[in-house]
mmCIF file of C-alpha atoms in Angstrom:
data_model
loop_
_atom_site.group_PDB
_atom_site.id
_atom_site.type_symbol
_atom_site.label_atom_id
_atom_site.label_comp_id
_atom_site.label_asym_id
_atom_site.label_seq_id
_atom_site.Cartn_x
_atom_site.Cartn_y
_atom_site.Cartn_z
ATOM 1 C CA UNK A 1 9.115 -36.833 35.906
ATOM 2 C CA UNK A 2 9.821 -35.523 32.449
ATOM 3 C CA UNK A 3 7.585 -32.841 31.022
ATOM 4 C CA UNK A 4 6.972 -33.041 27.347
ATOM 5 C CA UNK A 5 7.163 -29.705 25.543
ATOM 6 C CA UNK A 6 4.608 -29.095 22.749
ATOM 7 C CA UNK A 7 6.192 -29.645 19.359
ATOM 8 C CA UNK A 8 5.933 -27.026 16.568
ATOM 9 C CA UNK A 9 5.132 -28.424 13.148
ATOM 10 C CA UNK A 10 7.961 -27.551 10.687
ATOM 11 C CA UNK A 11 6.945 -25.505 7.639
ATOM 12 C CA UNK A 12 6.911 -27.428 4.321
ATOM 13 C CA UNK A 13 8.148 -26.448 0.918
ATOM 14 C CA UNK A 14 4.597 -26.439 -0.321
ATOM 15 C CA UNK A 15 3.632 -23.820 2.308
ATOM 16 C CA UNK A 16 6.622 -21.749 1.407
ATOM 17 C CA UNK A 17 6.016 -21.954 -2.340
ATOM 18 C CA UNK A 18 2.263 -21.101 -1.963
ATOM 19 C CA UNK A 19 3.131 -18.120 0.177
ATOM 20 C CA UNK A 20 5.590 -16.929 -2.336
ATOM 21 C CA UNK A 21 2.905 -17.180 -5.016
ATOM 22 C CA UNK A 22 0.502 -14.973 -2.941
ATOM 23 C CA UNK A 23 3.211 -12.305 -2.632
ATOM 24 C CA UNK A 24 3.699 -12.615 -6.376
ATOM 25 C CA UNK A 25 -0.027 -12.130 -6.869
ATOM 26 C CA UNK A 26 -0.012 -8.938 -4.705
ATOM 27 C CA UNK A 27 2.955 -7.649 -6.679
ATOM 28 C CA UNK A 28 1.280 -8.343 -9.997
ATOM 29 C CA UNK A 29 -1.739 -6.245 -9.028
ATOM 30 C CA UNK A 30 0.366 -3.341 -7.768
ATOM 31 C CA UNK A 31 2.546 -3.370 -10.902
ATOM 32 C CA UNK A 32 -0.485 -3.448 -13.118
ATOM 33 C CA UNK A 33 -1.902 -0.374 -11.284
ATOM 34 C CA UNK A 34 1.407 1.455 -11.629
ATOM 35 C CA UNK A 35 1.623 0.867 -15.365
ATOM 36 C CA UNK A 36 -2.018 1.793 -15.972
ATOM 37 C CA UNK A 37 -2.037 5.035 -13.983
ATOM 38 C CA UNK A 38 -0.791 7.333 -16.777
ATOM 39 C CA UNK A 39 -3.385 5.946 -19.184
ATOM 40 C CA UNK A 40 -6.158 6.280 -16.639
ATOM 41 C CA UNK A 41 -5.017 9.819 -15.876
ATOM 42 C CA UNK A 42 -5.137 10.765 -19.513
ATOM 43 C CA UNK A 43 -8.287 8.877 -20.374
ATOM 44 C CA UNK A 44 -10.300 10.447 -17.585
ATOM 45 C CA UNK A 45 -8.630 13.880 -17.944
ATOM 46 C CA UNK A 46 -7.350 13.940 -14.330
ATOM 47 C CA UNK A 47 -5.029 16.558 -12.832
ATOM 48 C CA UNK A 48 -2.328 15.651 -10.236
ATOM 49 C CA UNK A 49 -4.772 16.884 -7.555
ATOM 50 C CA UNK A 50 -7.528 14.583 -8.916
ATOM 51 C CA UNK A 51 -5.236 11.651 -8.936
ATOM 52 C CA UNK A 52 -4.116 12.391 -5.402
ATOM 53 C CA UNK A 53 -7.704 12.050 -4.176
ATOM 54 C CA UNK A 54 -8.001 8.658 -5.872
ATOM 55 C CA UNK A 55 -4.862 7.548 -4.139
ATOM 56 C CA UNK A 56 -6.239 8.880 -0.898
ATOM 57 C CA UNK A 57 -9.359 6.726 -1.325
ATOM 58 C CA UNK A 58 -7.190 3.704 -1.922
ATOM 59 C CA UNK A 59 -5.124 4.422 1.193
ATOM 60 C CA UNK A 60 -8.242 4.966 3.358
ATOM 61 C CA UNK A 61 -9.489 1.573 2.311
ATOM 62 C CA UNK A 62 -6.151 -0.014 3.098
ATOM 63 C CA UNK A 63 -5.971 1.511 6.619
ATOM 64 C CA UNK A 64 -9.439 0.372 7.582
ATOM 65 C CA UNK A 65 -8.930 -3.055 6.164
ATOM 66 C CA UNK A 66 -5.569 -3.359 7.884
ATOM 67 C CA UNK A 67 -7.083 -2.839 11.280
ATOM 68 C CA UNK A 68 -9.914 -5.267 10.706
ATOM 69 C CA UNK A 69 -7.657 -7.911 9.206
ATOM 70 C CA UNK A 70 -5.223 -7.829 12.084
ATOM 71 C CA UNK A 71 -8.144 -8.899 14.289
ATOM 72 C CA UNK A 72 -9.898 -11.300 11.990
ATOM 73 C CA UNK A 73 -7.052 -13.200 10.333
ATOM 74 C CA UNK A 74 -5.663 -14.823 13.544
ATOM 75 C CA UNK A 75 -9.113 -16.234 14.271
ATOM 76 C CA UNK A 76 -9.900 -17.786 10.910
ATOM 77 C CA UNK A 77 -6.288 -18.618 10.036
ATOM 78 C CA UNK A 78 -3.833 -16.598 8.053
ATOM 79 C CA UNK A 79 -3.781 -19.127 5.241
ATOM 80 C CA UNK A 80 -7.561 -18.934 4.686
ATOM 81 C CA UNK A 81 -7.595 -15.157 4.975
ATOM 82 C CA UNK A 82 -4.736 -14.876 2.464
ATOM 83 C CA UNK A 83 -6.512 -16.985 -0.163
ATOM 84 C CA UNK A 84 -9.857 -15.209 0.119
ATOM 85 C CA UNK A 85 -8.220 -11.758 0.150
ATOM 86 C CA UNK A 86 -6.142 -12.569 -2.945
ATOM 87 C CA UNK A 87 -9.143 -13.481 -5.075
ATOM 88 C CA UNK A 88 -11.039 -10.342 -3.868
ATOM 89 C CA UNK A 89 -8.116 -8.142 -4.620
ATOM 90 C CA UNK A 90 -7.805 -9.365 -8.235
ATOM 91 C CA UNK A 91 -11.444 -8.581 -8.841
ATOM 92 C CA UNK A 92 -11.133 -5.146 -7.204
ATOM 93 C CA UNK A 93 -8.089 -4.177 -9.306
ATOM 94 C CA UNK A 94 -10.053 -4.919 -12.473
ATOM 95 C CA UNK A 95 -12.686 -2.293 -11.605
ATOM 96 C CA UNK A 96 -10.718 0.833 -12.824
ATOM 97 C CA UNK A 97 -10.999 -0.626 -16.347
ATOM 98 C CA UNK A 98 -14.741 -0.024 -16.205
ATOM 99 C CA UNK A 99 -14.503 3.449 -14.645
ATOM 100 C CA UNK A 100 -16.070 5.971 -17.027
ATOM 101 C CA UNK A 101 -16.094 8.840 -14.538
ATOM 102 C CA UNK A 102 -13.945 10.206 -11.786
ATOM 103 C CA UNK A 103 -16.477 9.152 -9.122
ATOM 104 C CA UNK A 104 -16.350 5.587 -10.361
ATOM 105 C CA UNK A 105 -12.556 5.655 -10.227
ATOM 106 C CA UNK A 106 -12.707 6.828 -6.542
ATOM 107 C CA UNK A 107 -15.058 4.015 -5.667
ATOM 108 C CA UNK A 108 -12.865 1.481 -7.420
ATOM 109 C CA UNK A 109 -9.820 2.821 -5.614
ATOM 110 C CA UNK A 110 -11.562 2.464 -2.239
ATOM 111 C CA UNK A 111 -12.345 -1.220 -2.948
ATOM 112 C CA UNK A 112 -8.801 -1.716 -4.170
ATOM 113 C CA UNK A 113 -7.506 -0.364 -0.940
ATOM 114 C CA UNK A 114 -9.699 -2.554 1.208
ATOM 115 C CA UNK A 115 -8.659 -5.784 -0.530
ATOM 116 C CA UNK A 116 -5.007 -4.794 -0.761
ATOM 117 C CA UNK A 117 -4.856 -4.087 2.951
ATOM 118 C CA UNK A 118 -6.570 -7.391 3.756
ATOM 119 C CA UNK A 119 -4.125 -9.390 1.590
ATOM 120 C CA UNK A 120 -1.122 -7.495 2.792
ATOM 121 C CA UNK A 121 -1.735 -8.182 6.486
ATOM 122 C CA UNK A 122 -2.918 -11.780 5.945
ATOM 123 C CA UNK A 123 0.018 -12.764 3.699
ATOM 124 C CA UNK A 124 2.602 -11.066 5.874
ATOM 125 C CA UNK A 125 1.218 -12.697 8.997
ATOM 126 C CA UNK A 126 1.180 -16.054 7.229
ATOM 127 C CA UNK A 127 4.733 -15.513 6.036
ATOM 128 C CA UNK A 128 5.888 -14.682 9.583
ATOM 129 C CA UNK A 129 4.390 -17.879 10.852
ATOM 130 C CA UNK A 130 6.012 -19.934 8.027
ATOM 131 C CA UNK A 131 9.386 -18.249 8.693
ATOM 132 C CA UNK A 132 9.051 -19.006 12.465
ATOM 133 C CA UNK A 133 8.520 -22.699 11.679
ATOM 134 C CA UNK A 134 11.212 -22.706 9.025
ATOM 135 C CA UNK A 135 13.718 -21.706 11.720
ATOM 136 C CA UNK A 136 15.844 -19.444 9.483
ATOM 137 C CA UNK A 137 15.357 -16.038 7.913
ATOM 138 C CA UNK A 138 13.260 -16.225 4.715
ATOM 139 C CA UNK A 139 11.047 -13.148 4.921
ATOM 140 C CA UNK A 140 13.057 -11.299 2.329
ATOM 141 C CA UNK A 141 12.447 -14.023 -0.239
ATOM 142 C CA UNK A 142 8.703 -13.563 0.251
ATOM 143 C CA UNK A 143 9.062 -9.877 -0.404
ATOM 144 C CA UNK A 144 11.303 -10.605 -3.405
ATOM 145 C CA UNK A 145 8.328 -12.487 -4.904
ATOM 146 C CA UNK A 146 6.163 -9.326 -4.340
ATOM 147 C CA UNK A 147 8.828 -7.216 -6.211
ATOM 148 C CA UNK A 148 9.079 -9.709 -9.002
ATOM 149 C CA UNK A 149 5.300 -9.604 -9.349
ATOM 150 C CA UNK A 150 5.491 -5.771 -9.519
ATOM 151 C CA UNK A 151 8.068 -6.035 -12.196
ATOM 152 C CA UNK A 152 6.047 -8.510 -14.306
ATOM 153 C CA UNK A 153 2.838 -6.549 -13.829
ATOM 154 C CA UNK A 154 4.444 -3.255 -14.838
ATOM 155 C CA UNK A 155 6.404 -4.709 -17.713
ATOM 156 C CA UNK A 156 3.387 -6.674 -19.007
ATOM 157 C CA UNK A 157 1.167 -3.575 -18.828
ATOM 158 C CA UNK A 158 3.873 -1.504 -20.516
ATOM 159 C CA UNK A 159 4.237 -3.936 -23.375
ATOM 160 C CA UNK A 160 0.552 -3.939 -23.963
ATOM 161 C CA UNK A 161 0.586 -0.114 -23.856
ATOM 162 C CA UNK A 162 3.350 -0.055 -26.428
ATOM 163 C CA UNK A 163 1.396 -2.481 -28.646
ATOM 164 C CA UNK A 164 -1.495 0.001 -28.727
ATOM 165 C CA UNK A 165 -3.858 -1.788 -26.271
ATOM 166 C CA UNK A 166 -6.369 0.384 -24.435
ATOM 167 C CA UNK A 167 -6.169 0.803 -20.684
ATOM 168 C CA UNK A 168 -8.699 -1.946 -20.049
ATOM 169 C CA UNK A 169 -6.537 -4.423 -21.906
ATOM 170 C CA UNK A 170 -3.436 -3.269 -20.046
ATOM 171 C CA UNK A 171 -5.250 -4.106 -16.792
ATOM 172 C CA UNK A 172 -6.935 -7.331 -17.649
ATOM 173 C CA UNK A 173 -3.902 -9.056 -19.126
ATOM 174 C CA UNK A 174 -1.626 -8.998 -16.007
ATOM 175 C CA UNK A 175 -4.582 -9.507 -13.691
ATOM 176 C CA UNK A 176 -5.604 -12.692 -15.458
ATOM 177 C CA UNK A 177 -2.063 -14.054 -14.739
ATOM 178 C CA UNK A 178 -2.466 -12.882 -11.076
ATOM 179 C CA UNK A 179 -5.802 -14.828 -10.797
ATOM 180 C CA UNK A 180 -4.225 -18.005 -12.207
ATOM 181 C CA UNK A 181 -1.299 -17.774 -9.744
ATOM 182 C CA UNK A 182 -3.593 -17.220 -6.802
ATOM 183 C CA UNK A 183 -5.983 -20.087 -7.670
ATOM 184 C CA UNK A 184 -3.066 -22.495 -8.169
ATOM 185 C CA UNK A 185 -1.547 -21.638 -4.791
ATOM 186 C CA UNK A 186 -4.620 -21.711 -2.606
ATOM 187 C CA UNK A 187 -4.790 -25.484 -1.921
ATOM 188 C CA UNK A 188 -1.274 -25.493 -0.516
ATOM 189 C CA UNK A 189 -1.590 -22.591 1.892
ATOM 190 C CA UNK A 190 -3.227 -24.547 4.750
ATOM 191 C CA UNK A 191 -5.078 -22.799 7.480
ATOM 192 C CA UNK A 192 -2.014 -20.886 8.828
ATOM 193 C CA UNK A 193 -1.587 -19.374 12.214
ATOM 194 C CA UNK A 194 -4.822 -19.360 14.145
ATOM 195 C CA UNK A 195 -5.873 -18.109 17.591
ATOM 196 C CA UNK A 196 -9.590 -18.794 17.663
ATOM 197 C CA UNK A 197 -9.304 -20.022 21.255
ATOM 198 C CA UNK A 198 -8.235 -16.460 22.344
ATOM 199 C CA UNK A 199 -11.241 -14.241 21.772
ATOM 200 C CA UNK A 200 -9.661 -11.525 23.814
ATOM 201 C CA UNK A 201 -7.110 -10.827 21.155
ATOM 202 C CA UNK A 202 -7.961 -7.437 19.516
ATOM 203 C CA UNK A 203 -6.026 -4.845 17.671
ATOM 204 C CA UNK A 204 -3.706 -2.774 19.923
ATOM 205 C CA UNK A 205 -1.783 0.355 19.321
ATOM 206 C CA UNK A 206 2.001 -0.162 19.161
ATOM 207 C CA UNK A 207 3.813 -0.053 22.487
ATOM 208 C CA UNK A 208 6.730 2.161 23.161
ATOM 209 C CA UNK A 209 9.279 -0.427 22.203
ATOM 210 C CA UNK A 210 7.598 -0.671 18.829
ATOM 211 C CA UNK A 211 7.771 3.013 17.940
ATOM 212 C CA UNK A 212 11.123 2.787 16.196
ATOM 213 C CA UNK A 213 9.814 0.063 13.941
ATOM 214 C CA UNK A 214 6.686 2.065 13.218
ATOM 215 C CA UNK A 215 8.685 5.156 12.239
ATOM 216 C CA UNK A 216 10.945 3.167 9.881
ATOM 217 C CA UNK A 217 8.062 1.357 8.152
ATOM 218 C CA UNK A 218 6.046 4.636 7.988
ATOM 219 C CA UNK A 219 8.560 6.406 5.724
ATOM 220 C CA UNK A 220 9.591 3.268 3.830
ATOM 221 C CA UNK A 221 5.933 2.658 2.931
ATOM 222 C CA UNK A 222 5.618 6.288 1.859
ATOM 223 C CA UNK A 223 8.596 5.800 -0.550
ATOM 224 C CA UNK A 224 7.336 2.419 -1.868
ATOM 225 C CA UNK A 225 3.832 3.779 -2.381
ATOM 226 C CA UNK A 226 5.107 6.758 -4.159
ATOM 227 C CA UNK A 227 7.075 4.630 -6.542
ATOM 228 C CA UNK A 228 3.944 2.604 -7.317
ATOM 229 C CA UNK A 229 1.672 5.657 -7.772
ATOM 230 C CA UNK A 230 3.945 8.341 -9.161
ATOM 231 C CA UNK A 231 7.087 6.839 -10.948
ATOM 232 C CA UNK A 232 5.262 6.177 -14.163
ATOM 233 C CA UNK A 233 3.360 9.506 -13.958
ATOM 234 C CA UNK A 234 6.718 11.281 -13.400
ATOM 235 C CA UNK A 235 8.243 9.736 -16.556
ATOM 236 C CA UNK A 236 5.096 10.480 -18.624
ATOM 237 C CA UNK A 237 4.638 14.096 -17.576
ATOM 238 C CA UNK A 238 8.069 15.441 -16.518
ATOM 239 C CA UNK A 239 10.253 13.607 -19.040
ATOM 240 C CA UNK A 240 7.468 13.299 -21.652
ATOM 241 C CA UNK A 241 7.955 9.592 -22.090
ATOM 242 C CA UNK A 242 5.528 7.359 -23.981
ATOM 243 C CA UNK A 243 3.259 5.051 -21.893
ATOM 244 C CA UNK A 244 5.454 2.095 -22.630
ATOM 245 C CA UNK A 245 8.637 3.908 -21.482
ATOM 246 C CA UNK A 246 6.811 5.363 -18.502
ATOM 247 C CA UNK A 247 6.130 1.818 -17.199
ATOM 248 C CA UNK A 248 9.900 1.205 -17.014
ATOM 249 C CA UNK A 249 10.157 3.559 -13.984
ATOM 250 C CA UNK A 250 8.348 1.181 -11.660
ATOM 251 C CA UNK A 251 9.804 -1.788 -13.462
ATOM 252 C CA UNK A 252 13.360 -0.595 -12.745
ATOM 253 C CA UNK A 253 12.402 -0.056 -9.086
ATOM 254 C CA UNK A 254 10.893 -3.558 -8.916
ATOM 255 C CA UNK A 255 13.842 -5.221 -10.588
ATOM 256 C CA UNK A 256 16.327 -3.724 -8.140
ATOM 257 C CA UNK A 257 14.088 -4.498 -5.208
ATOM 258 C CA UNK A 258 13.538 -8.075 -6.306
ATOM 259 C CA UNK A 259 17.288 -8.632 -6.788
ATOM 260 C CA UNK A 260 17.979 -7.109 -3.353
ATOM 261 C CA UNK A 261 15.366 -9.356 -1.716
ATOM 262 C CA UNK A 262 16.583 -12.502 -3.457
ATOM 263 C CA UNK A 263 19.899 -12.106 -1.578
ATOM 264 C CA UNK A 264 18.298 -10.231 1.313
ATOM 265 C CA UNK A 265 18.138 -13.074 3.856
ATOM 266 C CA UNK A 266 21.884 -13.551 3.634
ATOM 267 C CA UNK A 267 22.464 -9.771 3.871
ATOM 268 C CA UNK A 268 20.266 -9.517 6.909
ATOM 269 C CA UNK A 269 22.058 -12.405 8.536
ATOM 270 C CA UNK A 270 25.514 -10.979 7.777
ATOM 271 C CA UNK A 271 24.864 -7.307 8.540
ATOM 272 C CA UNK A 272 22.033 -7.289 11.014
ATOM 273 C CA UNK A 273 18.828 -5.160 10.743
ATOM 274 C CA UNK A 274 20.532 -1.937 11.870
ATOM 275 C CA UNK A 275 23.013 -1.727 8.995
ATOM 276 C CA UNK A 276 20.463 -2.973 6.477
ATOM 277 C CA UNK A 277 18.084 -0.160 7.363
ATOM 278 C CA UNK A 278 20.807 2.489 7.701
ATOM 279 C CA UNK A 279 22.671 1.733 4.417
ATOM 280 C CA UNK A 280 19.342 1.030 2.558
ATOM 281 C CA UNK A 281 17.848 4.420 3.568
ATOM 282 C CA UNK A 282 20.944 6.241 2.416
ATOM 283 C CA UNK A 283 21.005 4.404 -0.891
ATOM 284 C CA UNK A 284 17.370 5.178 -1.508
ATOM 285 C CA UNK A 285 17.918 8.828 -0.807
ATOM 286 C CA UNK A 286 20.798 8.922 -3.244
ATOM 287 C CA UNK A 287 18.651 7.344 -5.984
ATOM 288 C CA UNK A 288 15.659 9.547 -5.514
ATOM 289 C CA UNK A 289 17.945 12.680 -5.483
ATOM 290 C CA UNK A 290 19.490 11.538 -8.756
ATOM 291 C CA UNK A 291 16.061 10.896 -10.423
ATOM 292 C CA UNK A 292 14.765 14.380 -9.311
ATOM 293 C CA UNK A 293 17.905 16.329 -10.088
ATOM 294 C CA UNK A 294 18.236 14.888 -13.677
ATOM 295 C CA UNK A 295 14.781 14.468 -15.281
ATOM 296 C CA UNK A 296 15.976 12.239 -18.097
ATOM 297 C CA UNK A 297 14.153 8.885 -18.655
ATOM 298 C CA UNK A 298 17.278 6.837 -18.452
ATOM 299 C CA UNK A 299 18.688 8.693 -15.432
ATOM 300 C CA UNK A 300 15.391 8.662 -13.658
ATOM 301 C CA UNK A 301 15.090 4.909 -14.175
ATOM 302 C CA UNK A 302 18.565 4.383 -12.736
ATOM 303 C CA UNK A 303 17.610 6.502 -9.714
ATOM 304 C CA UNK A 304 14.445 4.564 -9.174
ATOM 305 C CA UNK A 305 16.430 1.334 -9.369
ATOM 306 C CA UNK A 306 18.709 2.639 -6.635
ATOM 307 C CA UNK A 307 15.622 3.418 -4.508
ATOM 308 C CA UNK A 308 14.453 -0.166 -5.045
ATOM 309 C CA UNK A 309 17.811 -1.583 -4.054
ATOM 310 C CA UNK A 310 18.003 0.564 -0.964
ATOM 311 C CA UNK A 311 14.443 -0.126 0.257
ATOM 312 C CA UNK A 312 14.444 -3.824 -0.638
ATOM 313 C CA UNK A 313 15.019 -5.335 2.750
ATOM 314 C CA UNK A 314 13.802 -2.618 5.120
ATOM 315 C CA UNK A 315 10.146 -3.613 5.285
ATOM 316 C CA UNK A 316 10.923 -7.407 5.448
ATOM 317 C CA UNK A 317 13.165 -6.735 8.452
ATOM 318 C CA UNK A 318 10.562 -4.718 10.226
ATOM 319 C CA UNK A 319 7.637 -7.142 9.451
ATOM 320 C CA UNK A 320 9.730 -10.080 10.495
ATOM 321 C CA UNK A 321 10.485 -8.424 13.834
ATOM 322 C CA UNK A 322 6.847 -7.314 14.338
ATOM 323 C CA UNK A 323 5.535 -10.829 13.593
ATOM 324 C CA UNK A 324 7.701 -12.209 16.442
ATOM 325 C CA UNK A 325 6.742 -9.337 18.746
ATOM 326 C CA UNK A 326 2.916 -9.427 18.576
ATOM 327 C CA UNK A 327 0.483 -11.686 20.385
ATOM 328 C CA UNK A 328 0.079 -13.455 16.962
ATOM 329 C CA UNK A 329 1.953 -13.050 13.679
ATOM 330 C CA UNK A 330 -0.925 -11.143 12.050
ATOM 331 C CA UNK A 331 -1.525 -8.931 15.058
ATOM 332 C CA UNK A 332 2.163 -8.009 15.365
ATOM 333 C CA UNK A 333 2.444 -7.175 11.714
ATOM 334 C CA UNK A 334 -0.842 -5.194 11.961
ATOM 335 C CA UNK A 335 0.685 -2.996 14.683
ATOM 336 C CA UNK A 336 3.384 -1.597 12.511
ATOM 337 C CA UNK A 337 1.614 -1.949 9.138
ATOM 338 C CA UNK A 338 -1.337 0.198 10.322
ATOM 339 C CA UNK A 339 1.153 2.986 11.176
ATOM 340 C CA UNK A 340 3.027 2.309 7.983
ATOM 341 C CA UNK A 341 -0.160 2.649 5.898
ATOM 342 C CA UNK A 342 -0.296 6.232 7.169
ATOM 343 C CA UNK A 343 2.493 6.691 4.668
ATOM 344 C CA UNK A 344 0.134 5.518 1.945
ATOM 345 C CA UNK A 345 -2.653 7.599 3.463
ATOM 346 C CA UNK A 346 -0.778 10.892 3.754
ATOM 347 C CA UNK A 347 2.135 10.447 1.376
ATOM 348 C CA UNK A 348 0.658 10.054 -2.153
ATOM 349 C CA UNK A 349 -1.986 12.699 -1.712
ATOM 350 C CA UNK A 350 0.575 15.132 -0.256
ATOM 351 C CA UNK A 351 2.831 14.526 -3.268
ATOM 352 C CA UNK A 352 -0.138 15.200 -5.557
ATOM 353 C CA UNK A 353 -1.027 18.479 -3.714
ATOM 354 C CA UNK A 354 2.643 19.645 -3.697
ATOM 355 C CA UNK A 355 2.921 18.676 -7.425
ATOM 356 C CA UNK A 356 -0.156 20.751 -8.271
ATOM 357 C CA UNK A 357 1.553 23.815 -6.694
ATOM 358 C CA UNK A 358 5.352 23.397 -7.225
ATOM 359 C CA UNK A 359 5.654 20.531 -9.793
ATOM 360 C CA UNK A 360 6.150 16.832 -9.477
ATOM 361 C CA UNK A 361 9.943 17.148 -9.193
ATOM 362 C CA UNK A 362 9.645 19.197 -6.040
ATOM 363 C CA UNK A 363 7.082 16.819 -4.684
ATOM 364 C CA UNK A 364 9.207 13.705 -5.269
ATOM 365 C CA UNK A 365 12.120 15.607 -3.642
ATOM 366 C CA UNK A 366 10.222 15.130 -0.384
ATOM 367 C CA UNK A 367 11.060 11.396 -0.716
ATOM 368 C CA UNK A 368 14.750 12.197 -0.299
ATOM 369 C CA UNK A 369 13.942 13.498 3.171
ATOM 370 C CA UNK A 370 11.802 10.440 3.921
ATOM 371 C CA UNK A 371 14.714 8.062 2.896
ATOM 372 C CA UNK A 372 17.121 9.904 5.148
ATOM 373 C CA UNK A 373 14.643 9.549 8.085
ATOM 374 C CA UNK A 374 14.507 5.860 7.406
ATOM 375 C CA UNK A 375 18.326 5.719 7.615
ATOM 376 C CA UNK A 376 18.230 7.560 10.897
ATOM 377 C CA UNK A 377 15.615 5.138 12.210
ATOM 378 C CA UNK A 378 18.008 2.326 11.466
ATOM 379 C CA UNK A 379 20.424 3.655 14.136
ATOM 380 C CA UNK A 380 17.861 2.710 16.755
ATOM 381 C CA UNK A 381 17.576 -1.004 15.787
ATOM 382 C CA UNK A 382 19.437 -3.790 17.467
ATOM 383 C CA UNK A 383 20.557 -6.953 15.690
ATOM 384 C CA UNK A 384 17.208 -8.574 16.523
ATOM 385 C CA UNK A 385 15.298 -6.098 14.561
ATOM 386 C CA UNK A 386 13.597 -4.403 17.472
ATOM 387 C CA UNK A 387 13.921 -0.824 18.554
ATOM 388 C CA UNK A 388 16.619 -0.418 21.021
ATOM 389 C CA UNK A 389 15.251 0.244 24.516
ATOM 390 C CA UNK A 390 15.950 3.581 26.078
#
């Protein structure tokens, strides 16, 4: 008697394209925030310490939302969770434009963090499911769309700043584009991976075999978060660049990251996760060291570009492995992403505190150490992307 195995529905191009669009939406919002930060800092008269607390509020919201979404998304479907989270995030990222006080900015940052964490977990879990059904590595292409969105958001905001627009206009312009992209993509997402028939699934702390992945994504998230939150501020305050030029810091980072992720799936297939993480960490350390050692706008932008190229495929490698490891794609991603968001939670505020004492150059120098630790973490990965067992 022949036993029929359950068939797995293959992913469609519509599902892949709509998932790409949601990563693009997330990147647009992050790029908009990066470009607007110098203006917000100046408009509200914030110090580096003040800004670090706003970033702390954003990170706290992200961490709490990450844990909750890792539990909720598998039950309602990663596609549905992604669509709802994307629209909520666009609204939240518009709130700083209305902030007339530091307290209002803190509350806005908290809501931004909540919605960003929800979308990040939902869309990465959805992408892991689509990749599984695509049957070949495509995770880097999704993260390339995020980087492209970051580039467009930062460049758009920078252009508006250069044209003399107020901070509100610099925020609303790119976010309008983000909203249009999200709305256009929602009908094609589908319900996504769903495990409503397994109510026992809850968030779980990473097991021992996941600790290597957690360490790598922790420091890589710290670097990526610092680029989003401090690269434009670094150019505006340390190199005395104009708001339009300051936005090129994150834009250069995003261009290099997007380019690296466009070809990333082939690189991961050819080199394997171990070499991708090892060489990427070393390249990021080199770029950050260059930017800190030579505080010139052009040199710093080149350094930030090297950081983007080095970090490009590290998180996709880790998320892809985590999605395969967990009880569901979203739960697996949530395991490492929750630990990774500790980089957003502790990293940007620490940078702000160190900057208030020893200057922003010294503070960003800490990222050189973080990048080296990422490279060291790559030594513990096998070709499957999981931490090598001891």
